[in-house]
PDB file of N, CA, C and O in Angstrom:
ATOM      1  N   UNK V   1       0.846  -1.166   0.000  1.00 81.00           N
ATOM      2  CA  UNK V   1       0.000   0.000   0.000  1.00 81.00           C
ATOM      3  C   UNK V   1       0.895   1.234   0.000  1.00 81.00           C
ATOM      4  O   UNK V   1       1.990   1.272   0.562  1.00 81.00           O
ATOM      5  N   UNK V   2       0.327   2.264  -0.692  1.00 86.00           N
ATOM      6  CA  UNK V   2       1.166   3.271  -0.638  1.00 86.00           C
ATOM      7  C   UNK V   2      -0.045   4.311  -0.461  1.00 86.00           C
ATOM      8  O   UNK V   2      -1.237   4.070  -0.651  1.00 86.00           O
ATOM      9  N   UNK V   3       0.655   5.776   0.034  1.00 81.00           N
ATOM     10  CA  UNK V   3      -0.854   6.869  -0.064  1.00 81.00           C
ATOM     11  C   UNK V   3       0.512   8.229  -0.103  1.00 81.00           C
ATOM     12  O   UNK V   3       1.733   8.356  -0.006  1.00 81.00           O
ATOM     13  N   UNK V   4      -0.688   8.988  -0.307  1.00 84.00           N
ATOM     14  CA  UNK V   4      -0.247  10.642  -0.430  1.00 84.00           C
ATOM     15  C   UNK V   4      -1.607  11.416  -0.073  1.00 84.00           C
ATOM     16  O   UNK V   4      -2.738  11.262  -0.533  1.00 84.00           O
ATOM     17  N   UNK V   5      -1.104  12.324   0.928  1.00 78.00           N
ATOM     18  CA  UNK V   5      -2.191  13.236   1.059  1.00 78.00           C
ATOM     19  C   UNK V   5      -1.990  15.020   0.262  1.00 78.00           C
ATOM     20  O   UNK V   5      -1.091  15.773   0.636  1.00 78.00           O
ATOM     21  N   UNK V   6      -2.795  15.329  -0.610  1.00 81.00           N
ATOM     22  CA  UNK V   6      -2.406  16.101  -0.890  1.00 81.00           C
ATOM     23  C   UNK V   6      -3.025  17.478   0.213  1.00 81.00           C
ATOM     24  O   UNK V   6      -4.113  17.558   0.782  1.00 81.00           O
ATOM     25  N   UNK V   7      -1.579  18.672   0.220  1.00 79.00           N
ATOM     26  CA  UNK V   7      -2.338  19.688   0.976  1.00 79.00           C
ATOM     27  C   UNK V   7      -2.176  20.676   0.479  1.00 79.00           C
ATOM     28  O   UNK V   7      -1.269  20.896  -0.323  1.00 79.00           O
ATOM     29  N   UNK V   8      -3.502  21.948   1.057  1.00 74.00           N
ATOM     30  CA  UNK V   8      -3.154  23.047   0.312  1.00 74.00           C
ATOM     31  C   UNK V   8      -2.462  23.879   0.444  1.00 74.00           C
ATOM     32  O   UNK V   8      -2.327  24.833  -0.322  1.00 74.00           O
ATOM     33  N   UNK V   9      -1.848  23.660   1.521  1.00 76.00           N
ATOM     34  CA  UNK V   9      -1.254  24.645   2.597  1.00 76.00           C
ATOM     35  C   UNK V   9       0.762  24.538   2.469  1.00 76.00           C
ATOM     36  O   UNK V   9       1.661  25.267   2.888  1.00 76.00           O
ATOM     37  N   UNK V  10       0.735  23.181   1.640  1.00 75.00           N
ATOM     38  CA  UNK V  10       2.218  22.248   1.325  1.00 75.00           C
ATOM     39  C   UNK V  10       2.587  22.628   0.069  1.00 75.00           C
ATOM     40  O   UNK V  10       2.690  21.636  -0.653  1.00 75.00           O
ATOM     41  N   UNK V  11       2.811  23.573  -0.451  1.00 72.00           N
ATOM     42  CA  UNK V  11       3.177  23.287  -2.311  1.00 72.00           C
ATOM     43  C   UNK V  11       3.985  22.219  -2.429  1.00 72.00           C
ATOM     44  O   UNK V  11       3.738  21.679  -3.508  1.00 72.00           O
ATOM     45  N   UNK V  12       4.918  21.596  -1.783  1.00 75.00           N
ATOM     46  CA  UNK V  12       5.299  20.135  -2.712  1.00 75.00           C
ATOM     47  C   UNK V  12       4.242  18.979  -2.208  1.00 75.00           C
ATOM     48  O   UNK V  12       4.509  17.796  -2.419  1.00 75.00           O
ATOM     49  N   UNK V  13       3.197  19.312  -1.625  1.00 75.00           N
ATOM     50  CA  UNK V  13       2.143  18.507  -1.350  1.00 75.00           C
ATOM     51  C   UNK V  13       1.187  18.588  -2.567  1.00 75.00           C
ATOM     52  O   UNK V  13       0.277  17.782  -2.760  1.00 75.00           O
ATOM     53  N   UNK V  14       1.424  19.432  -3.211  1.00 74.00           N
ATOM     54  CA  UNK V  14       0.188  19.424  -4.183  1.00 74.00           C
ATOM     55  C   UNK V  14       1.080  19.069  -5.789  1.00 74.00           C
ATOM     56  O   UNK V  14       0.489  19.059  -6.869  1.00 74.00           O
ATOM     57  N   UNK V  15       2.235  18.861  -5.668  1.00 82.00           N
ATOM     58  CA  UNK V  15       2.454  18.797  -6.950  1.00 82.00           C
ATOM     59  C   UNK V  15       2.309  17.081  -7.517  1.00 82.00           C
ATOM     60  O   UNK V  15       2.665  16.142  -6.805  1.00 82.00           O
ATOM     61  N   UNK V  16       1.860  16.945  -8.586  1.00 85.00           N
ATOM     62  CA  UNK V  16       1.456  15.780  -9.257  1.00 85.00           C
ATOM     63  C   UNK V  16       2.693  14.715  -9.266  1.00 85.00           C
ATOM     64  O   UNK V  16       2.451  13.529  -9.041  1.00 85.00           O
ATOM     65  N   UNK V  17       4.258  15.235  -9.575  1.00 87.00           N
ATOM     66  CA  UNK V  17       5.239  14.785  -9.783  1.00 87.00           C
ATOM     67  C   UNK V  17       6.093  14.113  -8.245  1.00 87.00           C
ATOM     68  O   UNK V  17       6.705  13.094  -7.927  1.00 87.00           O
ATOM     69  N   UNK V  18       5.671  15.395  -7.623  1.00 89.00           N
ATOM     70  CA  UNK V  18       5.438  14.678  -6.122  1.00 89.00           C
ATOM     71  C   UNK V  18       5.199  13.438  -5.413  1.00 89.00           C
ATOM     72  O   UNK V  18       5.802  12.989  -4.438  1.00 89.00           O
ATOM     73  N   UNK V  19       4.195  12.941  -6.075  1.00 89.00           N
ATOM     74  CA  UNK V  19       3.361  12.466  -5.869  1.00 89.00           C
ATOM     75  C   UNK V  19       3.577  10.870  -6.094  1.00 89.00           C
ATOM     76  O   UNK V  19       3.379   9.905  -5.357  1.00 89.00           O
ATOM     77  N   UNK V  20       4.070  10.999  -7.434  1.00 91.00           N
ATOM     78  CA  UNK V  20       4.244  10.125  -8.244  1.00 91.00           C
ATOM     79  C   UNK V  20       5.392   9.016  -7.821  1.00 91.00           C
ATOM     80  O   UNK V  20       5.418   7.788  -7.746  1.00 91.00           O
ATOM     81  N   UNK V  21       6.500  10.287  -7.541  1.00 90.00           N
ATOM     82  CA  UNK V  21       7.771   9.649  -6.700  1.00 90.00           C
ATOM     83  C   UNK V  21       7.535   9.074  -5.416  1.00 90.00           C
ATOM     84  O   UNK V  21       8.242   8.229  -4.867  1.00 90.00           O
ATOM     85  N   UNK V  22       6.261   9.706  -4.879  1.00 90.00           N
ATOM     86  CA  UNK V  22       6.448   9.350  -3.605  1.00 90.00           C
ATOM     87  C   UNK V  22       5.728   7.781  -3.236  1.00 90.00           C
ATOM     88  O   UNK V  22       5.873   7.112  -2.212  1.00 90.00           O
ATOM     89  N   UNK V  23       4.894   7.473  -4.490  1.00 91.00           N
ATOM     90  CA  UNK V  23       4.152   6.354  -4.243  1.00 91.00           C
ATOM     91  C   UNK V  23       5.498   4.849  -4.956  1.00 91.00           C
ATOM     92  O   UNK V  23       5.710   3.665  -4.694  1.00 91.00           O
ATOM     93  N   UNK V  24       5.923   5.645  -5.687  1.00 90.00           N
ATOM     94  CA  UNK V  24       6.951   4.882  -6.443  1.00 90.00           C
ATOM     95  C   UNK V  24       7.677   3.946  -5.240  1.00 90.00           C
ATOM     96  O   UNK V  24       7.428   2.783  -4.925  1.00 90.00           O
ATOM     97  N   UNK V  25       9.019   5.223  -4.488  1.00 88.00           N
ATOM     98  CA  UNK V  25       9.112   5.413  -3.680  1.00 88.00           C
ATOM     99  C   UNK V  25       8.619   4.024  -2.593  1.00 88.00           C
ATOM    100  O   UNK V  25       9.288   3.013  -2.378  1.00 88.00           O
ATOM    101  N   UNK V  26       7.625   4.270  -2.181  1.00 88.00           N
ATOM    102  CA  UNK V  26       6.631   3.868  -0.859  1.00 88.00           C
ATOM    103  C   UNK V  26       6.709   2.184  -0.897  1.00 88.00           C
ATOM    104  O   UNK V  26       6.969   1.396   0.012  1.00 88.00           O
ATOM    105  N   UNK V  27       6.306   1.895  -2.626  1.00 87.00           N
ATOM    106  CA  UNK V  27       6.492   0.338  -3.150  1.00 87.00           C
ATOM    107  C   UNK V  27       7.753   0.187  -3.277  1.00 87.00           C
ATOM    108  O   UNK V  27       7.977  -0.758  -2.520  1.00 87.00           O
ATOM    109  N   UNK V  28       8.677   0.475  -3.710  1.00 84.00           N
ATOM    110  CA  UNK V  28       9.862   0.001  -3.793  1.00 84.00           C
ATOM    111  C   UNK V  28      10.557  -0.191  -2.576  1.00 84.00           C
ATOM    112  O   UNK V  28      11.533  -0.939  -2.626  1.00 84.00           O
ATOM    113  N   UNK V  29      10.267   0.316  -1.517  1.00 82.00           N
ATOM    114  CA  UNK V  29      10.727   0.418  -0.183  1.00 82.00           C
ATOM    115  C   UNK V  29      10.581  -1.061   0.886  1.00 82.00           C
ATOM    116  O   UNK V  29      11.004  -1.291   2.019  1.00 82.00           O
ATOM    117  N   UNK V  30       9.833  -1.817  -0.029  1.00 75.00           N
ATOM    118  CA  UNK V  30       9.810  -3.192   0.757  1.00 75.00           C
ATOM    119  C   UNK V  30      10.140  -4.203  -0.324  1.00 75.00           C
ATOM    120  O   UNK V  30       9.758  -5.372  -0.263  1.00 75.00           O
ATOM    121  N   UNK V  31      11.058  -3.573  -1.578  1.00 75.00           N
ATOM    122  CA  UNK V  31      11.714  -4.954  -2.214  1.00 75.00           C
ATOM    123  C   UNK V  31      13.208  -4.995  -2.374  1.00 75.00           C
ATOM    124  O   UNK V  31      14.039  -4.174  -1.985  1.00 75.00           O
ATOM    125  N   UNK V  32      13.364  -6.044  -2.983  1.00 77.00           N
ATOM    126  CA  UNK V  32      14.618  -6.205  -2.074  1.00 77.00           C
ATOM    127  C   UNK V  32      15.791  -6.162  -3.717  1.00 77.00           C
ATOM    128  O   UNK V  32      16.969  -6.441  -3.493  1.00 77.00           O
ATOM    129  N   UNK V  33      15.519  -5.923  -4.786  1.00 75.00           N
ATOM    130  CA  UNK V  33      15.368  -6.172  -6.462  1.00 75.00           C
ATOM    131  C   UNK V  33      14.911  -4.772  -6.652  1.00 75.00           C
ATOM    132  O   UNK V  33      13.912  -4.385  -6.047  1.00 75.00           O
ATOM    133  N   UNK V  34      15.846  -3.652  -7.783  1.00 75.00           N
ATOM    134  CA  UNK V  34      15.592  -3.294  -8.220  1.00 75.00           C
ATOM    135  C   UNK V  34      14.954  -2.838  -9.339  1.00 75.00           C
ATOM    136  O   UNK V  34      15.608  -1.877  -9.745  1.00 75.00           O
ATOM    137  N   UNK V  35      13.896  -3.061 -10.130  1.00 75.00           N
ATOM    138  CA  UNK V  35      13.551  -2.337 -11.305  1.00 75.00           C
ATOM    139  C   UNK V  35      14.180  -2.288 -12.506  1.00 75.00           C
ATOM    140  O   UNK V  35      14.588  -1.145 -12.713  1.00 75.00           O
ATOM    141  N   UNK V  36      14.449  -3.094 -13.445  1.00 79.00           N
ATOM    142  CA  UNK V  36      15.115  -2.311 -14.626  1.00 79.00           C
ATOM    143  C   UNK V  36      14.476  -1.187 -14.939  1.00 79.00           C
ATOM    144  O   UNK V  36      14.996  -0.153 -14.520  1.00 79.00           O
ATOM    145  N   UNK V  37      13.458  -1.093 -15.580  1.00 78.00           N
ATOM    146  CA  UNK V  37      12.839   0.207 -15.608  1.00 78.00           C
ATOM    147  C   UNK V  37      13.139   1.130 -14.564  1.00 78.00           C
ATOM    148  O   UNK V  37      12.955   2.254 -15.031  1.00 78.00           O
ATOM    149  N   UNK V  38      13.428   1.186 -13.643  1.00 77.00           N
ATOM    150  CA  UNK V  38      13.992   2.323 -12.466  1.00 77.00           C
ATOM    151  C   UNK V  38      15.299   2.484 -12.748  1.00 77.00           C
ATOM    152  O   UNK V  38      15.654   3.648 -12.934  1.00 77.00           O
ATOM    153  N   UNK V  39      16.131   1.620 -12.834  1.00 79.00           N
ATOM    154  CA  UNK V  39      17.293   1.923 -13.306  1.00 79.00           C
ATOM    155  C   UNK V  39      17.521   2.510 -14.466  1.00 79.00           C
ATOM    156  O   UNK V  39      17.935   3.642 -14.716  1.00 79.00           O
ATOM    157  N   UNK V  40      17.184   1.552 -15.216  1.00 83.00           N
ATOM    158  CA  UNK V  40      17.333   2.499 -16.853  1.00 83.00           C
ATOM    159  C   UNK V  40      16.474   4.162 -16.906  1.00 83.00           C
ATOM    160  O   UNK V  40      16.783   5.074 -17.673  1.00 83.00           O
ATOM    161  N   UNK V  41      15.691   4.189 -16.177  1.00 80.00           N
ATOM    162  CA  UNK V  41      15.357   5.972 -16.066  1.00 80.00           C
ATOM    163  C   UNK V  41      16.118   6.465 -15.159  1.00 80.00           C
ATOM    164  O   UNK V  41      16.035   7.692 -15.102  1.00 80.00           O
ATOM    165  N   UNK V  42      17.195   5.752 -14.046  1.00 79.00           N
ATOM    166  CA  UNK V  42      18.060   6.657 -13.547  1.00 79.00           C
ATOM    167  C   UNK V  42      18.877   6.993 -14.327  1.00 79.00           C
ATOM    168  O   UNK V  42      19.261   8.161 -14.277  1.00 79.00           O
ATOM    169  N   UNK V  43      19.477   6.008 -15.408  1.00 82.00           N
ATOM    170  CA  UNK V  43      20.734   6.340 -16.511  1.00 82.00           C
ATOM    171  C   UNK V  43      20.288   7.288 -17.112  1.00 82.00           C
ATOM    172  O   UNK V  43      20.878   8.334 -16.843  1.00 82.00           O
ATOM    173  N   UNK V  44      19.174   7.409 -18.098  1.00 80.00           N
ATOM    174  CA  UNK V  44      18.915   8.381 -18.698  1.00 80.00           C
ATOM    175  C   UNK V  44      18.339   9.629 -17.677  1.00 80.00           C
ATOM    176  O   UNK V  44      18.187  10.638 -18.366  1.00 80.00           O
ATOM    177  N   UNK V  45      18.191   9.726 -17.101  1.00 76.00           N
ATOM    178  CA  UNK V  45      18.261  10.966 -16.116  1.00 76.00           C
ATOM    179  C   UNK V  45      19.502  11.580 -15.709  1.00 76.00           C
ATOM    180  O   UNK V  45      19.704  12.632 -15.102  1.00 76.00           O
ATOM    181  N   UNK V  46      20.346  10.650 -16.196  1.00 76.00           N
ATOM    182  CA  UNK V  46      21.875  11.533 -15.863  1.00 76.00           C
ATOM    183  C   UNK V  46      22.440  11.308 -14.438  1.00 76.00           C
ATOM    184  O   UNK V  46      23.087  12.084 -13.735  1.00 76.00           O
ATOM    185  N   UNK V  47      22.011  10.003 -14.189  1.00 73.00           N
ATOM    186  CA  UNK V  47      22.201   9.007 -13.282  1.00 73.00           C
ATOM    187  C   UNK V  47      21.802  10.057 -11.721  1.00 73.00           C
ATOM    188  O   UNK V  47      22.439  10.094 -10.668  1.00 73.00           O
ATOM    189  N   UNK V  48      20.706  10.711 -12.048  1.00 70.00           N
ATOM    190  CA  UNK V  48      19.576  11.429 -10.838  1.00 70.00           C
ATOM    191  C   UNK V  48      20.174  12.693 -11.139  1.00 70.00           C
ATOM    192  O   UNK V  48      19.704  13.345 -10.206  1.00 70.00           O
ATOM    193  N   UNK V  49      20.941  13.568 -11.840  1.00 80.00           N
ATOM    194  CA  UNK V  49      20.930  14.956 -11.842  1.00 80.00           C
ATOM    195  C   UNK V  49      20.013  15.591 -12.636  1.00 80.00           C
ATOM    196  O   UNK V  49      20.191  16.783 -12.887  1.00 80.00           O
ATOM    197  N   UNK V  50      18.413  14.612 -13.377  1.00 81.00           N
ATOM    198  CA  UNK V  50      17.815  15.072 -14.095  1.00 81.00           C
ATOM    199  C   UNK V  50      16.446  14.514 -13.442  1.00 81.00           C
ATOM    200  O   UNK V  50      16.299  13.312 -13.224  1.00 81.00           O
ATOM    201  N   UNK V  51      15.344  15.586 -13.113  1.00 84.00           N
ATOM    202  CA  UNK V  51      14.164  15.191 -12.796  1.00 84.00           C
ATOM    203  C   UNK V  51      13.105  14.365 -14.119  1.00 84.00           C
ATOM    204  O   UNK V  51      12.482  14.987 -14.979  1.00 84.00           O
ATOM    205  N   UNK V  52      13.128  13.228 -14.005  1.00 86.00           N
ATOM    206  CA  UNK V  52      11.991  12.351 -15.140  1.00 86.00           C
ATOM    207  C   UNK V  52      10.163  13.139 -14.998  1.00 86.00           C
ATOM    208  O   UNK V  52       9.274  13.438 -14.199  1.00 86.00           O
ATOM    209  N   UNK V  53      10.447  13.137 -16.058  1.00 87.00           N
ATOM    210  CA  UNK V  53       8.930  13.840 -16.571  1.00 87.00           C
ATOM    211  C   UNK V  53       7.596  12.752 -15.997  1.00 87.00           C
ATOM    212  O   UNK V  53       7.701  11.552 -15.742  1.00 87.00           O
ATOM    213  N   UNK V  54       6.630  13.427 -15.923  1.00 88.00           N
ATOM    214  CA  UNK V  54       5.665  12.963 -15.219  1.00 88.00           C
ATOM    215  C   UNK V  54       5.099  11.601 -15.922  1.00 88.00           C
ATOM    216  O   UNK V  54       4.552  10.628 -15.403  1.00 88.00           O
ATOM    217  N   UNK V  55       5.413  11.865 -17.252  1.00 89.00           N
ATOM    218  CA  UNK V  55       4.702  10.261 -18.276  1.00 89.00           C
ATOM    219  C   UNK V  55       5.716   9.496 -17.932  1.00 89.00           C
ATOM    220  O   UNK V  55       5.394   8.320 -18.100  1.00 89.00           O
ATOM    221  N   UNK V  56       7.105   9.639 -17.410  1.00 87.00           N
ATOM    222  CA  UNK V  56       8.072   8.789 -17.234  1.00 87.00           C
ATOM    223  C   UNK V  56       7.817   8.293 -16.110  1.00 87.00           C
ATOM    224  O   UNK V  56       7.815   7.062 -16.124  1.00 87.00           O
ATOM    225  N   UNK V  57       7.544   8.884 -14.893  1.00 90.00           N
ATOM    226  CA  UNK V  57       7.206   8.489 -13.555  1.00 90.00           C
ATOM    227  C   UNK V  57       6.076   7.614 -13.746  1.00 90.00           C
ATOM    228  O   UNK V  57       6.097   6.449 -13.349  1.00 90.00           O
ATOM    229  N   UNK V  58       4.845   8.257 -14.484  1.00 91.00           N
ATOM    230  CA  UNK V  58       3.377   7.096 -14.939  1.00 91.00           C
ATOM    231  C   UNK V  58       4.177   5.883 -14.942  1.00 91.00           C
ATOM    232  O   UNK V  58       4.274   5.188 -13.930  1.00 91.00           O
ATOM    233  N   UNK V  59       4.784   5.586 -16.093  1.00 89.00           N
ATOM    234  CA  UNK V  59       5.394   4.343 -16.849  1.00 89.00           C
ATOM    235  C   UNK V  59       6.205   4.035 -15.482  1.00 89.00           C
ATOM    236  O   UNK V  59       5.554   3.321 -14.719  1.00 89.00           O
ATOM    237  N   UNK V  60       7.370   4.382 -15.044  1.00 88.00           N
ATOM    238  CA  UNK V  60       7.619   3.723 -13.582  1.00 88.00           C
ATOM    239  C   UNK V  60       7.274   3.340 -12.682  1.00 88.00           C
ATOM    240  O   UNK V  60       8.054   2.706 -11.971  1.00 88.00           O
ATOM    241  N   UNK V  61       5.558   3.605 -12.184  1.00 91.00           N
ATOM    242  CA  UNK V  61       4.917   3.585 -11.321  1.00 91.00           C
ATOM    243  C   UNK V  61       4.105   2.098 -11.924  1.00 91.00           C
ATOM    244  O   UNK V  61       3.982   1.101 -11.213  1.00 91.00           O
ATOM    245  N   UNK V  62       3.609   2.178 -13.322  1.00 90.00           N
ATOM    246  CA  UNK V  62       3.430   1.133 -13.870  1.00 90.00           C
ATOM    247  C   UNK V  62       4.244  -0.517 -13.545  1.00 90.00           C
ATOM    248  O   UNK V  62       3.759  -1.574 -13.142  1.00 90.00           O
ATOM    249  N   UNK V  63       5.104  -0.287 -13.780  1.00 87.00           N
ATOM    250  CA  UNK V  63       6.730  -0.899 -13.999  1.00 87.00           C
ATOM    251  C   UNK V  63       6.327  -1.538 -12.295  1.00 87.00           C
ATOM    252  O   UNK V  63       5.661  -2.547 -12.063  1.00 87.00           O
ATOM    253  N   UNK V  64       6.681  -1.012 -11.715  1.00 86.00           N
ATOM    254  CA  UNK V  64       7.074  -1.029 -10.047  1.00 86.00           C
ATOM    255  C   UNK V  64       5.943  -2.106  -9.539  1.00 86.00           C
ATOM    256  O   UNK V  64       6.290  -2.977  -8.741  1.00 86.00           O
ATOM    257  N   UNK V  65       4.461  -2.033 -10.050  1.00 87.00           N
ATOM    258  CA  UNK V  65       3.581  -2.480  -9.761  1.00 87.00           C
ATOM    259  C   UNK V  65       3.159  -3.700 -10.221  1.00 87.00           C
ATOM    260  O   UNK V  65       2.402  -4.517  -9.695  1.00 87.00           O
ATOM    261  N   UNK V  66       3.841  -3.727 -11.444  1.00 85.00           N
ATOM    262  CA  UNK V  66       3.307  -4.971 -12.597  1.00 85.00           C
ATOM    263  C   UNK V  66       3.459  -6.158 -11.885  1.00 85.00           C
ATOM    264  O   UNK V  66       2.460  -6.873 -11.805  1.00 85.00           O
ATOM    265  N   UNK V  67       4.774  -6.627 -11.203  1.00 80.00           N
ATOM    266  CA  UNK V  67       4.789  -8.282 -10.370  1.00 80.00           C
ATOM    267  C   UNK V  67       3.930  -8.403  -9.096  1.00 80.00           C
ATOM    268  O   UNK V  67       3.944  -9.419  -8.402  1.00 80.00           O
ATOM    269  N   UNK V  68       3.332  -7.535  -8.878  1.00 83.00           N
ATOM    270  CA  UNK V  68       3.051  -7.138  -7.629  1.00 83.00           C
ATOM    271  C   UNK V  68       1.693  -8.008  -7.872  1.00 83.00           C
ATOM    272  O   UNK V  68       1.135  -8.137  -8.961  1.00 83.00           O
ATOM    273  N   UNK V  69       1.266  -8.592  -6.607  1.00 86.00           N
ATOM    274  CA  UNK V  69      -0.103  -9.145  -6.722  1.00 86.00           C
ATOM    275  C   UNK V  69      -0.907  -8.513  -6.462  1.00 86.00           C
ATOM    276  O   UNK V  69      -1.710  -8.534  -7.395  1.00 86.00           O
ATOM    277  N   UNK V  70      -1.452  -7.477  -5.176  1.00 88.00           N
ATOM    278  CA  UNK V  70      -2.285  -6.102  -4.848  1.00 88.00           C
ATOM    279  C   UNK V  70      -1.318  -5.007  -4.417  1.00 88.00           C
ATOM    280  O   UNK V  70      -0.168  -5.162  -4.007  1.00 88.00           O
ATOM    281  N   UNK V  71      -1.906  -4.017  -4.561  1.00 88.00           N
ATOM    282  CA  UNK V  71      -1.337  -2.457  -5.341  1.00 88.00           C
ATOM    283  C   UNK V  71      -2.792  -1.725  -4.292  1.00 88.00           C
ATOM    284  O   UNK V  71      -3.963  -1.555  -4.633  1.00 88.00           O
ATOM    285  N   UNK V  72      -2.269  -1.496  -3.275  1.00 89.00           N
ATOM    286  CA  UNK V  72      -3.464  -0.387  -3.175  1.00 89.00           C
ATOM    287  C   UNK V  72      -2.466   1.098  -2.650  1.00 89.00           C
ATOM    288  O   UNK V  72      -1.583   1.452  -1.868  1.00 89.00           O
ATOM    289  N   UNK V  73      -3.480   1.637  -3.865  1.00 90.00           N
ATOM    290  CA  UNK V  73      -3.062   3.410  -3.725  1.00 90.00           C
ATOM    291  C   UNK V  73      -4.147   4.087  -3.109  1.00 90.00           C
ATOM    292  O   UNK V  73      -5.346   4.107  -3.388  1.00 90.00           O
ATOM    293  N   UNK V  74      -3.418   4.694  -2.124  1.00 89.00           N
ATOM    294  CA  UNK V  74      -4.704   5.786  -1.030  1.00 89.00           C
ATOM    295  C   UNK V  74      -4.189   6.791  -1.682  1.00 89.00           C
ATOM    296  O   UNK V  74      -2.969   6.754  -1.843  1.00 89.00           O
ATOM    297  N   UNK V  75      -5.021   8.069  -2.287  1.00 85.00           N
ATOM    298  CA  UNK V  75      -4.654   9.313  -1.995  1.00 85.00           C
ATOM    299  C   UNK V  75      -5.839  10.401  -1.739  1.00 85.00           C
ATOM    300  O   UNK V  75      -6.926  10.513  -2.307  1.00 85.00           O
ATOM    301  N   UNK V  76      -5.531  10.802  -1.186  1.00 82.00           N
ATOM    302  CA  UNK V  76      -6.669  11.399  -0.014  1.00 82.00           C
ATOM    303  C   UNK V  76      -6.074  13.328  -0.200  1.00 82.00           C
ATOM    304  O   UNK V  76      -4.976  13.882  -0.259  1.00 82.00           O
ATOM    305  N   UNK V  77      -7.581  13.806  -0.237  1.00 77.00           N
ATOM    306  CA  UNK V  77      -7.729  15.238  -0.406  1.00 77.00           C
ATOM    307  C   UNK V  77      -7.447  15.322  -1.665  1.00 77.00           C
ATOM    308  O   UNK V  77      -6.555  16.140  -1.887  1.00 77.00           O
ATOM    309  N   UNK V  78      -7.838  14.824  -2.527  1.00 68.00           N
ATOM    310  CA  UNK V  78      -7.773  15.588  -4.206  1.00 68.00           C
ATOM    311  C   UNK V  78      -8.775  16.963  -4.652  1.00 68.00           C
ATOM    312  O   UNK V  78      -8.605  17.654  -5.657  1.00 68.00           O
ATOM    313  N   UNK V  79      -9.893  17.145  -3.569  1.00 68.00           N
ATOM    314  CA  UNK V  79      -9.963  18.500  -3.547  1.00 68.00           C
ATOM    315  C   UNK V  79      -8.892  19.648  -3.041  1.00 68.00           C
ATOM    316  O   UNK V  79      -9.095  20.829  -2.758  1.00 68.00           O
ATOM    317  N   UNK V  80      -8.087  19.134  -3.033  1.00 65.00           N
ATOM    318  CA  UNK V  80      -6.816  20.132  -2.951  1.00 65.00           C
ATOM    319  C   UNK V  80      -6.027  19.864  -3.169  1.00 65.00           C
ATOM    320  O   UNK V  80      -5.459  19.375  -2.192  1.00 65.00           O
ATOM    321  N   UNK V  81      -5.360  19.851  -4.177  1.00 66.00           N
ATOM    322  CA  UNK V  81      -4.645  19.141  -5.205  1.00 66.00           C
ATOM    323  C   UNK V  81      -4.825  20.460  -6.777  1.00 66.00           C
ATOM    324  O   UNK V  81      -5.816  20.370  -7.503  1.00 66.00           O
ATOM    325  N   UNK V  82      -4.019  21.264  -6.974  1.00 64.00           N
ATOM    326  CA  UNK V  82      -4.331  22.650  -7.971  1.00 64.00           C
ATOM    327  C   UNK V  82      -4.785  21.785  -9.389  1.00 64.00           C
ATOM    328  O   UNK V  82      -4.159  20.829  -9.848  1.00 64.00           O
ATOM    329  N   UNK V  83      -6.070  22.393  -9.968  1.00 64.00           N
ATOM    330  CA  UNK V  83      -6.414  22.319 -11.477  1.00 64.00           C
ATOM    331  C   UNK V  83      -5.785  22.554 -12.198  1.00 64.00           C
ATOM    332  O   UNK V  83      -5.535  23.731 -12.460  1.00 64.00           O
ATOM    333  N   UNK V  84      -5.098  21.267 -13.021  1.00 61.00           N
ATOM    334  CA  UNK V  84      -3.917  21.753 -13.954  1.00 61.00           C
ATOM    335  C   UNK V  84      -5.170  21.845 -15.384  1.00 61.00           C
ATOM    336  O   UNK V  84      -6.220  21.218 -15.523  1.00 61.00           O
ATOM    337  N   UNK V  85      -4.409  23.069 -16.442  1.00 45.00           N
ATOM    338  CA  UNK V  85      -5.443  23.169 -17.540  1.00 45.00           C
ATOM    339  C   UNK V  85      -5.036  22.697 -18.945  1.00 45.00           C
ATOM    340  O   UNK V  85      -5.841  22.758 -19.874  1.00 45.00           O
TER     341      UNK V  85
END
C-alpha cells in the first residue's frame, strides 16, 4: 500500500510529480530487487541529476507495480490538489 495526502497549505504537497515519486518510492521500499525500468530511467536521467517527466514516472509507477499481486493506492484530499489546464 502506498498513499499521499495532498495539501493546500504544502506546495510540494500538491504537486502531481510529487506524488508520483512518492508512491513509487513507498512500493519500492519493501523490495529487495531493483527495477530495470527504475534503473534504466536513472541512466537516462543523468544518473539522478535530471528530474523524469511525469509520463516517465506514470510508466515507472506502472513498472514497479506490474509483479506485484495487490497495489493499493490511497490518496486522499484531491480536492486540494491545484487544477492543472
Amino acid at each position: 500500500m502506498a498513499y499521499w495526502y495532498f495539501t493546500f497549505s504544502d506546495g510540494e504537497k500538491q504537486s502531481l510529480s510529487n506524488m508520483l515519486r512518492s508512491l513509487i518510492r513507498d512500493i519500492c521500499s519493501n523490495r529487495i530487487t531493483i527495477s530495470n525500468v527504475l534503473m534504466k530511467a536513472f541512466e537516462q536521467a543523468n544518473h539522478g541529476q535530471q528530474r523524469p517527466t511525469n509520463f516517465s514516472l506514470v510508466k515507472m509507477l506502472k513498472a514497479v507495480m506490474e509483479d506485484l499481486r495487490d497495489v493499493y493506492l490511497v490518496i486522499d484530499a484531491l480536492d486540494e490538489c491545484p487544477k492543472v489546464n
